[in-house]
Amino acid sequence: MDPAVAAVAASAATTLVTAMTTDAWGHTKQGFVRLLGIGRADEGARAGAELEEARATVLAAYERGDESALGAAHDDWAARLGAALETNADRSAESTGLLRELLTGRPGAEGEIRALDAALHRSAAGGVYNQVIHEGGVGTQGQGSSITINNNNHYGPGGSSARAPIGES
């Protein structure tokens, strides 16, 4: 999983699992149903039922003080949310919009969402991207210079990364 996707998925899972134990659950649940159902209404309906089941498990773990079960619920939802985000990379604007609503007020959330948006755009473009970094200060490249990093990764069978020769993408 792309590190930017994993970071936002972990933040979203924290929000989700925490909300399961509060009065904010109804609103939060609806947001996550929409996020998980992007592009597929049947997935959203199924996600709603799974979220309710997960909430029952989380509430029981919370009442018992079972940190291990709460951590497992968090990890499970982080993986599920990350997979949903990557699956719907072509609908990144919708995903990031929903995440902005869901993660409002979380420290660092906006930066994570911007990184997620870039990662989803790379994913939707097939993993080939150029990143331009503008440096305003004086550095080894000179004042006000910029550098371009070309990440020309292609993924073959089994998800292994293979470098494509320059000029072949």
GROMACS .gro file of C-alpha atoms in nm:
model
  169
    1MET     CA    1   0.000   0.000   0.000
    2ASP     CA    2   0.128   0.346  -0.083
    3PRO     CA    3   0.258   0.514   0.238
    4ALA     CA    4   0.034   0.819   0.183
    5VAL     CA    5  -0.270   0.594   0.150
    6ALA     CA    6  -0.167   0.400   0.461
    7ALA     CA    7  -0.124   0.722   0.664
    8VAL     CA    8  -0.469   0.855   0.577
    9ALA     CA    9  -0.628   0.513   0.620
   10ALA     CA   10  -0.477   0.490   0.970
   11SER     CA   11  -0.606   0.838   1.061
   12ALA     CA   12  -0.948   0.754   0.921
   13ALA     CA   13  -0.954   0.424   1.111
   14THR     CA   14  -0.870   0.609   1.434
   15THR     CA   15  -1.160   0.847   1.369
   16LEU     CA   16  -1.390   0.556   1.285
   17VAL     CA   17  -1.307   0.335   1.584
   18THR     CA   18  -1.319   0.632   1.823
   19ALA     CA   19  -1.657   0.743   1.687
   20MET     CA   20  -1.793   0.392   1.741
   21THR     CA   21  -1.776   0.463   2.115
   22THR     CA   22  -1.939   0.808   2.106
   23ASP     CA   23  -2.264   0.985   2.024
   24ALA     CA   24  -2.108   1.101   1.694
   25TRP     CA   25  -2.146   0.749   1.557
   26GLY     CA   26  -2.452   0.808   1.337
   27HIS     CA   27  -2.299   1.095   1.140
   28THR     CA   28  -1.955   0.931   1.119
   29LYS     CA   29  -2.103   0.600   1.008
   30GLN     CA   30  -2.287   0.765   0.720
   31GLY     CA   31  -1.967   0.934   0.603
   32PHE     CA   32  -1.777   0.606   0.605
   33VAL     CA   33  -2.061   0.425   0.427
   34ARG     CA   34  -2.035   0.687   0.152
   35LEU     CA   35  -1.654   0.653   0.142
   36LEU     CA   36  -1.662   0.274   0.123
   37GLY     CA   37  -1.942   0.280  -0.134
   38ILE     CA   38  -1.781   0.517  -0.384
   39GLY     CA   39  -1.866   0.385  -0.727
   40ARG     CA   40  -2.067   0.088  -0.598
   41ALA     CA   41  -2.394   0.135  -0.410
   42ASP     CA   42  -2.405  -0.235  -0.313
   43GLU     CA   43  -2.070  -0.198  -0.133
   44GLY     CA   44  -2.201   0.098   0.067
   45ALA     CA   45  -2.503  -0.098   0.188
   46ARG     CA   46  -2.286  -0.395   0.285
   47ALA     CA   47  -2.038  -0.161   0.457
   48GLY     CA   48  -2.317  -0.015   0.671
   49ALA     CA   49  -2.401  -0.358   0.810
   50GLU     CA   50  -2.032  -0.439   0.866
   51LEU     CA   51  -1.979  -0.108   1.044
   52GLU     CA   52  -2.265  -0.184   1.283
   53GLU     CA   53  -2.118  -0.529   1.356
   54ALA     CA   54  -1.776  -0.375   1.410
   55ARG     CA   55  -1.926  -0.116   1.643
   56ALA     CA   56  -2.075  -0.387   1.862
   57THR     CA   57  -1.733  -0.555   1.882
   58VAL     CA   58  -1.556  -0.225   1.955
   59LEU     CA   59  -1.808  -0.126   2.224
   60ALA     CA   60  -1.765  -0.461   2.398
   61ALA     CA   61  -1.384  -0.429   2.381
   62TYR     CA   62  -1.405  -0.070   2.506
   63GLU     CA   63  -1.618  -0.171   2.804
   64ARG     CA   64  -1.375  -0.454   2.889
   65GLY     CA   65  -1.074  -0.223   2.846
   66ASP     CA   66  -0.937  -0.465   2.584
   67GLU     CA   67  -0.673  -0.253   2.410
   68SER     CA   68  -0.563  -0.547   2.197
   69ALA     CA   69  -0.911  -0.590   2.046
   70LEU     CA   70  -0.940  -0.214   1.989
   71GLY     CA   71  -0.602  -0.215   1.815
   72ALA     CA   72  -0.705  -0.509   1.599
   73ALA     CA   73  -1.027  -0.329   1.500
   74HIS     CA   74  -0.825  -0.021   1.410
   75ASP     CA   75  -0.578  -0.223   1.200
   76ASP     CA   76  -0.857  -0.411   1.021
   77TRP     CA   77  -1.037  -0.089   0.928
   78ALA     CA   78  -0.715   0.086   0.826
   79ALA     CA   79  -0.646  -0.199   0.582
   80ARG     CA   80  -1.003  -0.197   0.454
   81LEU     CA   81  -1.011   0.180   0.408
   82GLY     CA   82  -0.671   0.181   0.239
   83ALA     CA   83  -0.783  -0.087  -0.005
   84ALA     CA   84  -1.103   0.105  -0.081
   85LEU     CA   85  -0.905   0.424  -0.145
   86GLU     CA   86  -0.664   0.250  -0.380
   87THR     CA   87  -0.945   0.067  -0.560
   88ASN     CA   88  -1.119   0.398  -0.626
   89ALA     CA   89  -0.806   0.595  -0.722
   90ASP     CA   90  -0.984   0.720  -1.032
   91ARG     CA   91  -1.237   0.896  -0.805
   92SER     CA   92  -0.982   1.064  -0.580
   93ALA     CA   93  -1.165   1.400  -0.570
   94GLU     CA   94  -1.470   1.232  -0.421
   95SER     CA   95  -1.260   1.031  -0.173
   96THR     CA   96  -1.055   1.326  -0.055
   97GLY     CA   97  -1.366   1.543  -0.022
   98LEU     CA   98  -1.528   1.287   0.206
   99LEU     CA   99  -1.208   1.244   0.406
  100ARG     CA  100  -1.187   1.621   0.459
  101GLU     CA  101  -1.536   1.605   0.611
  102LEU     CA  102  -1.458   1.300   0.823
  103LEU     CA  103  -1.117   1.412   0.949
  104THR     CA  104  -1.203   1.777   1.018
  105GLY     CA  105  -1.003   1.903   1.312
  106ARG     CA  106  -0.752   1.617   1.322
  107PRO     CA  107  -0.398   1.756   1.348
  108GLY     CA  108  -0.205   1.690   1.027
  109ALA     CA  109  -0.508   1.562   0.838
  110GLU     CA  110  -0.493   1.819   0.558
  111GLY     CA  111  -0.131   1.736   0.477
  112GLU     CA  112  -0.210   1.364   0.479
  113ILE     CA  113  -0.507   1.419   0.248
  114ARG     CA  114  -0.295   1.622   0.002
  115ALA     CA  115  -0.035   1.342  -0.002
  116LEU     CA  116  -0.315   1.088  -0.049
  117ASP     CA  117  -0.455   1.285  -0.342
  118ALA     CA  118  -0.113   1.285  -0.511
  119ALA     CA  119  -0.073   0.911  -0.445
  120LEU     CA  120  -0.417   0.833  -0.586
  121HIS     CA  121  -0.344   1.039  -0.896
  122ARG     CA  122  -0.020   0.843  -0.945
  123SER     CA  123  -0.208   0.518  -0.898
  124ALA     CA  124  -0.482   0.616  -1.142
  125ALA     CA  125  -0.212   0.714  -1.394
  126GLY     CA  126  -0.054   0.369  -1.373
  127GLY     CA  127   0.228   0.450  -1.132
  128VAL     CA  128   0.427   0.684  -1.355
  129TYR     CA  129   0.462   1.038  -1.232
  130ASN     CA  130   0.688   1.336  -1.215
  131GLN     CA  131   0.724   1.531  -0.896
  132VAL     CA  132   0.859   1.885  -0.912
  133ILE     CA  133   1.010   2.022  -0.596
  134HIS     CA  134   1.057   2.399  -0.577
  135GLU     CA  135   1.325   2.515  -0.341
  136GLY     CA  136   1.304   2.880  -0.252
  137GLY     CA  137   1.630   2.908  -0.060
  138VAL     CA  138   1.991   2.882  -0.160
  139GLY     CA  139   2.103   2.521  -0.191
  140THR     CA  140   2.335   2.305  -0.395
  141GLN     CA  141   2.118   2.365  -0.702
  142GLY     CA  142   2.120   2.744  -0.663
  143GLN     CA  143   1.873   2.999  -0.541
  144GLY     CA  144   1.512   2.949  -0.654
  145SER     CA  145   1.591   2.633  -0.847
  146SER     CA  146   1.366   2.333  -0.885
  147ILE     CA  147   1.434   1.967  -0.949
  148THR     CA  148   1.214   1.706  -1.111
  149ILE     CA  149   1.204   1.352  -0.982
  150ASN     CA  150   1.077   1.098  -1.232
  151ASN     CA  151   0.948   0.788  -1.062
  152ASN     CA  152   0.904   0.550  -1.351
  153ASN     CA  153   0.795   0.240  -1.157
  154HIS     CA  154   0.586  -0.025  -1.324
  155TYR     CA  155   0.438  -0.313  -1.138
  156GLY     CA  156   0.444  -0.656  -1.292
  157PRO     CA  157   0.270  -0.978  -1.195
  158GLY     CA  158   0.255  -1.029  -0.823
  159GLY     CA  159   0.288  -0.656  -0.754
  160SER     CA  160   0.668  -0.657  -0.778
  161SER     CA  161   0.827  -0.335  -0.888
  162ALA     CA  162   1.027  -0.340  -1.208
  163ARG     CA  163   1.214  -0.036  -1.339
  164ALA     CA  164   1.122   0.043  -1.695
  165PRO     CA  165   1.405   0.170  -1.914
  166ILE     CA  166   1.398   0.548  -1.946
  167GLY     CA  167   1.171   0.653  -2.228
  168GLU     CA  168   0.956   0.339  -2.204
  169SER     CA  169   0.646   0.386  -1.994
   0.00000   0.00000   0.00000
